[in-house]
Coordinates of C-alpha atoms and ligand atoms in Angstrom, one line a residue:
M94 CA 95.2 168.9 -34.1
I95 CA 92.6 169.6 -31.6
F96 CA 91.7 173.0 -30.5
K97 CA 89.0 173.7 -27.8
N98 CA 88.7 177.4 -28.2
I99 CA 88.4 179.9 -31.4
S100 CA 91.7 182.4 -30.1
D101 CA 93.9 179.2 -30.5
L102 CA 92.6 178.0 -33.5
R103 CA 93.0 181.9 -35.1
H104 CA 96.5 182.1 -33.5
H105 CA 97.2 178.9 -35.4
L106 CA 95.5 180.1 -38.8
I107 CA 97.5 183.3 -38.4
E108 CA 100.9 181.2 -38.5
Q109 CA 99.6 179.3 -41.4
L110 CA 98.0 181.7 -43.8
P111 CA 96.1 179.1 -45.8
N112 CA 95.2 180.4 -49.3
A113 CA 91.9 178.3 -49.0
L114 CA 90.5 177.8 -45.6
G115 CA 87.8 174.9 -45.8
L116 CA 85.2 174.0 -43.1
V117 CA 83.5 171.0 -42.7
P118 CA 80.9 171.4 -39.8
T119 CA 79.9 168.4 -37.7
M120 CA 78.2 166.8 -35.0
G121 CA 80.9 164.3 -34.6
A122 CA 80.0 160.4 -34.7
L123 CA 82.0 160.6 -37.9
H124 CA 81.4 157.6 -40.3
D125 CA 82.6 157.3 -44.1
G126 CA 80.2 159.8 -45.5
H127 CA 82.0 162.7 -43.4
L128 CA 85.2 161.2 -44.2
S129 CA 84.5 161.5 -47.9
I130 CA 83.6 165.0 -47.3
I131 CA 86.7 166.1 -45.6
K132 CA 88.4 164.4 -48.3
D133 CA 86.5 166.5 -50.9
A134 CA 87.7 169.4 -48.8
I135 CA 91.1 168.4 -48.5
A136 CA 91.4 168.0 -52.5
D137 CA 90.1 171.8 -52.5
C138 CA 91.8 173.6 -49.5
D139 CA 95.2 173.8 -48.1
V140 CA 93.6 173.8 -44.5
V141 CA 90.5 172.1 -43.4
V142 CA 89.1 172.8 -40.2
V143 CA 86.6 169.8 -39.2
S144 CA 84.2 171.5 -36.4
I145 CA 82.5 169.0 -34.0
F146 CA 79.7 170.2 -32.2
V147 CA 76.1 168.6 -31.1
N148 CA 74.1 171.7 -31.4
P149 CA 71.5 171.7 -29.1
T150 CA 69.4 174.5 -31.0
Q151 CA 68.8 172.4 -34.1
F152 CA 67.2 169.3 -31.9
N153 CA 63.3 169.6 -31.5
D154 CA 63.2 166.5 -29.6
P155 CA 65.0 166.4 -26.2
K156 CA 65.4 162.6 -26.1
D157 CA 66.9 162.7 -30.0
L158 CA 69.5 165.3 -28.3
S159 CA 70.2 163.2 -25.6
N160 CA 70.7 160.0 -27.9
Y161 CA 72.9 161.5 -30.2
P162 CA 75.7 159.7 -30.2
R163 CA 78.9 161.1 -29.1
T164 CA 82.1 159.3 -29.8
L165 CA 84.9 162.3 -29.9
K166 CA 87.6 160.1 -29.1
E167 CA 87.1 157.7 -32.2
D168 CA 86.3 160.8 -34.6
V169 CA 89.6 162.1 -33.8
E170 CA 91.3 158.8 -34.7
K171 CA 89.2 158.5 -38.1
I172 CA 90.4 162.2 -38.7
N173 CA 94.1 161.5 -38.0
Q174 CA 94.2 158.5 -40.3
L175 CA 93.3 161.4 -43.1
H176 CA 96.4 162.9 -45.0
G177 CA 96.2 166.4 -45.3
N178 CA 96.3 169.9 -43.3
I179 CA 93.3 169.1 -40.9
L180 CA 92.4 170.8 -37.7
I181 CA 89.7 169.7 -35.3
Y182 CA 87.6 172.6 -33.7
C183 CA 85.4 171.4 -30.7
P184 CA 84.1 174.5 -29.2
S185 CA 82.3 174.9 -25.9
V186 CA 78.5 175.5 -25.7
K187 CA 79.6 178.7 -23.9
E188 CA 81.9 179.5 -27.2
V189 CA 79.1 179.2 -29.4
Y190 CA 76.3 180.4 -27.3
P191 CA 77.7 183.2 -25.2
H192 CA 74.6 184.7 -24.6
G193 CA 72.4 181.7 -23.8
V194 CA 71.5 178.6 -26.0
V195 CA 69.0 180.2 -28.0
S196 CA 68.2 180.3 -31.9
E197 CA 68.1 183.1 -34.2
T198 CA 65.0 183.1 -36.5
F199 CA 65.4 183.3 -40.1
D200 CA 63.4 183.7 -43.1
F201 CA 64.6 181.0 -45.6
G202 CA 61.2 181.5 -47.7
S203 CA 59.9 178.1 -49.1
L204 CA 63.2 176.1 -48.4
S205 CA 62.2 175.8 -44.8
K206 CA 58.5 175.2 -45.4
Y207 CA 58.0 171.9 -46.4
M208 CA 59.6 168.4 -45.4
E209 CA 62.2 169.1 -42.7
G210 CA 60.7 172.3 -42.2
Q211 CA 57.3 170.8 -41.9
Y212 CA 58.0 168.0 -39.3
R213 CA 60.9 169.3 -37.2
G214 CA 59.7 172.7 -36.0
G215 CA 62.7 175.6 -35.3
H216 CA 65.4 172.8 -36.7
F217 CA 66.4 175.0 -39.5
D218 CA 66.7 178.1 -37.1
G219 CA 68.7 175.9 -35.1
V220 CA 70.9 175.0 -38.1
G221 CA 71.3 178.5 -39.1
T222 CA 72.1 179.9 -36.0
V223 CA 75.1 177.6 -35.1
L224 CA 76.4 177.9 -38.8
K225 CA 76.1 181.7 -38.7
R226 CA 78.2 181.3 -35.4
L227 CA 81.0 178.7 -37.0
F228 CA 81.0 180.9 -40.1
Q229 CA 81.9 184.2 -38.1
L230 CA 84.1 182.3 -35.8
V231 CA 86.2 180.0 -38.3
K232 CA 85.9 182.6 -41.6
P233 CA 86.4 179.7 -43.9
N234 CA 86.6 180.5 -47.7
K235 CA 84.5 177.4 -48.7
A236 CA 81.9 175.1 -46.7
Y237 CA 81.3 171.7 -47.2
F238 CA 77.8 169.9 -46.7
G239 CA 76.6 166.5 -47.6
K240 CA 73.5 166.0 -49.9
K241 CA 72.1 163.7 -48.1
D242 CA 70.7 166.6 -46.3
Y243 CA 69.7 168.4 -49.2
Q244 CA 67.0 170.9 -47.6
Q245 CA 69.8 171.8 -45.1
F246 CA 72.5 172.3 -48.1
A247 CA 69.9 174.3 -50.0
I248 CA 69.4 176.4 -46.8
V249 CA 73.1 177.0 -45.9
K250 CA 73.3 178.8 -49.4
K251 CA 70.5 180.7 -48.7
L252 CA 72.1 181.7 -45.2
V253 CA 75.3 182.8 -47.1
D254 CA 73.3 184.7 -49.3
I255 CA 71.1 186.5 -46.4
E256 CA 74.3 187.2 -44.1
N257 CA 76.3 188.3 -47.1
F258 CA 79.2 185.9 -46.3
S259 CA 81.9 185.3 -48.8
I260 CA 81.8 181.8 -48.4
E261 CA 81.4 179.0 -51.2
V262 CA 78.9 176.6 -50.0
I263 CA 79.9 172.9 -51.4
G264 CA 77.4 170.1 -51.8
C265 CA 79.2 166.5 -51.6
E266 CA 77.5 163.5 -52.9
T267 CA 75.8 161.0 -50.3
Y268 CA 78.0 157.9 -49.5
R269 CA 75.7 154.9 -49.2
E270 CA 76.2 151.5 -47.6
S271 CA 76.5 148.7 -49.8
N272 CA 72.9 148.1 -49.9
G273 CA 72.1 151.5 -50.5
L274 CA 71.3 153.0 -47.2
A275 CA 72.3 156.6 -46.6
K276 CA 75.3 156.9 -44.3
S277 CA 74.4 158.9 -41.0
S278 CA 75.5 159.2 -37.6
R279 CA 71.9 157.8 -36.5
N280 CA 72.6 154.3 -38.6
K281 CA 74.7 153.4 -35.1
L282 CA 71.7 153.6 -33.6
L283 CA 70.2 150.3 -35.8
S284 CA 70.8 146.7 -35.3
K285 CA 72.4 144.5 -38.5
D286 CA 68.8 143.2 -39.6
Q287 CA 67.2 147.1 -39.2
M288 CA 69.9 148.5 -41.0
Q289 CA 69.5 145.7 -43.7
E290 CA 65.5 146.4 -43.9
A291 CA 66.4 150.2 -44.1
E292 CA 67.5 150.0 -47.5
I293 CA 63.6 150.4 -48.1
L294 CA 64.5 154.3 -48.4
Y295 CA 66.7 154.2 -51.1
S296 CA 64.9 151.2 -53.3
C297 CA 61.7 153.8 -52.9
L298 CA 63.7 156.9 -54.2
K299 CA 65.4 154.7 -57.1
W300 CA 61.8 153.5 -58.0
A301 CA 60.8 157.0 -58.0
K302 CA 63.5 157.8 -60.5
E303 CA 62.9 154.9 -62.7
N304 CA 59.3 155.8 -62.7
F305 CA 59.3 159.6 -62.8
H306 CA 58.2 160.0 -66.4
K307 CA 55.9 157.0 -66.2
Q308 CA 53.9 158.3 -62.9
A309 CA 52.3 161.5 -61.7
P310 CA 54.0 162.9 -58.3
T311 CA 50.6 162.2 -56.5
E312 CA 50.3 158.3 -57.8
M313 CA 54.0 158.0 -56.7
K314 CA 53.3 159.4 -53.3
K315 CA 50.2 156.9 -52.9
K316 CA 52.4 154.0 -54.0
V317 CA 55.4 154.5 -51.5
K318 CA 52.7 155.4 -48.7
S319 CA 51.1 151.7 -49.2
I320 CA 54.9 150.0 -49.6
F321 CA 55.2 151.6 -45.9
T322 CA 51.9 150.7 -44.5
S323 CA 52.9 146.9 -44.8
K324 CA 56.4 147.0 -43.2
E325 CA 55.9 146.6 -39.3
N326 CA 58.9 148.1 -38.0
F327 CA 58.7 151.6 -40.4
K328 CA 56.5 154.7 -39.9
L329 CA 56.9 156.7 -42.9
E330 CA 56.7 160.4 -42.1
Y331 CA 56.6 161.9 -45.7
F332 CA 57.4 161.1 -49.4
E333 CA 57.6 164.0 -51.3
I334 CA 58.6 165.3 -54.9
A335 CA 59.8 168.7 -54.9
D336 CA 61.3 171.6 -57.1
E337 CA 65.1 171.5 -56.7
N338 CA 65.5 175.3 -56.4
D339 CA 62.4 176.2 -54.2
L340 CA 62.1 173.1 -52.8
V341 CA 58.0 173.5 -53.0
P342 CA 56.3 169.9 -53.3
V343 CA 54.9 169.6 -56.8
V344 CA 51.9 168.5 -58.2
K345 CA 52.2 169.1 -61.7
L346 CA 55.6 168.8 -63.5
I347 CA 56.4 171.6 -65.6
K348 CA 59.0 170.9 -68.9
G349 CA 62.9 172.4 -67.7
K350 CA 62.7 172.0 -64.2
R351 CA 64.8 170.0 -61.8
Y352 CA 62.9 167.9 -59.3
R353 CA 64.1 165.7 -56.3
A354 CA 62.2 163.0 -54.2
F355 CA 62.6 163.4 -50.7
I356 CA 61.8 160.9 -48.0
A357 CA 61.8 160.6 -44.1
A358 CA 61.0 157.3 -42.2
Y359 CA 61.4 156.1 -38.8
C360 CA 63.2 152.5 -38.5
S361 CA 62.1 150.8 -35.2
G362 CA 62.1 154.3 -33.8
V363 CA 65.2 155.6 -35.4
R364 CA 64.7 158.8 -37.9
L365 CA 66.4 158.3 -41.4
I366 CA 66.2 160.7 -44.3
D367 CA 67.2 160.7 -47.7
N368 CA 66.7 162.0 -51.2
I369 CA 67.5 161.6 -54.9
A370 CA 67.6 164.0 -58.2
L371 CA 65.0 162.7 -60.2
N372 CA 65.9 164.1 -63.7
Ligands
LIG584 O1 74.7 168.2 -40.9 C1 75.0 168.4 -39.5 O2 75.6 167.6 -39.1 C2 74.7 169.8 -38.9 O3 73.3 169.6 -39.0 C3 75.4 170.9 -38.8 C4 75.5 171.3 -40.2 C5 77.0 170.1 -38.5 C6 74.8 171.8 -38.2 O4 74.7 171.5 -36.7

């Protein structure tokens, strides 16, 4: 069932009285990665709301916003093939931003300072703004996010903390193409050959994991940089090794801490990101 406004969705939910209401926020262009997150939510909750809303405030590049794939008809067909009590919520810009399309600013501390936070100014304020609003509108008990966007996942947990929402934030494993490339709506913008070449991101992450205790983080960063300089169609934005808890890039490893490697690169102009747990 599709709902275009919150009053109809609320009305329907009051009749259903779910014990556990799950929310899977998306910007549409659904792929198998999203479907796997929705399946995780269905396994946990008796009713799942999938929101589809391309959020203007989280795009720092207007071209990226206008290029973002919009495929509502196909998205609905894909959701309808899943089994479970799934409600689709496609709000208008006016419903999400009744006072104008502007971002709130949040203090996410170090979580928004590096990597995506460094290269996409204002992005996490936009994400925080839309999710705060969606959480207020839908009032879920649980909300599901892919760990491909690990920094976003960490920031949503912080947002729930800051705003005192009683919502459990659940991270779902990254779904990958057969060559290891993380599933992303942006993969639709790549040709078959480019998609093949883009496996380099995951190869670098896997290499980092395999060599984590053999090389210092700075050496690893140099090596990954050098791999990308020889790749004509690619531009590496960052390769970073950071503490999993505060997402501060690390220079010297500390025993007992957990680390992840993060990567962002343009493949023929399409921006791709990925990450991996190192220990
Ligand atoms: O990950 C996304 O698709 C978006 O950032 C989200 C969480 C739906 C907020 O617009």
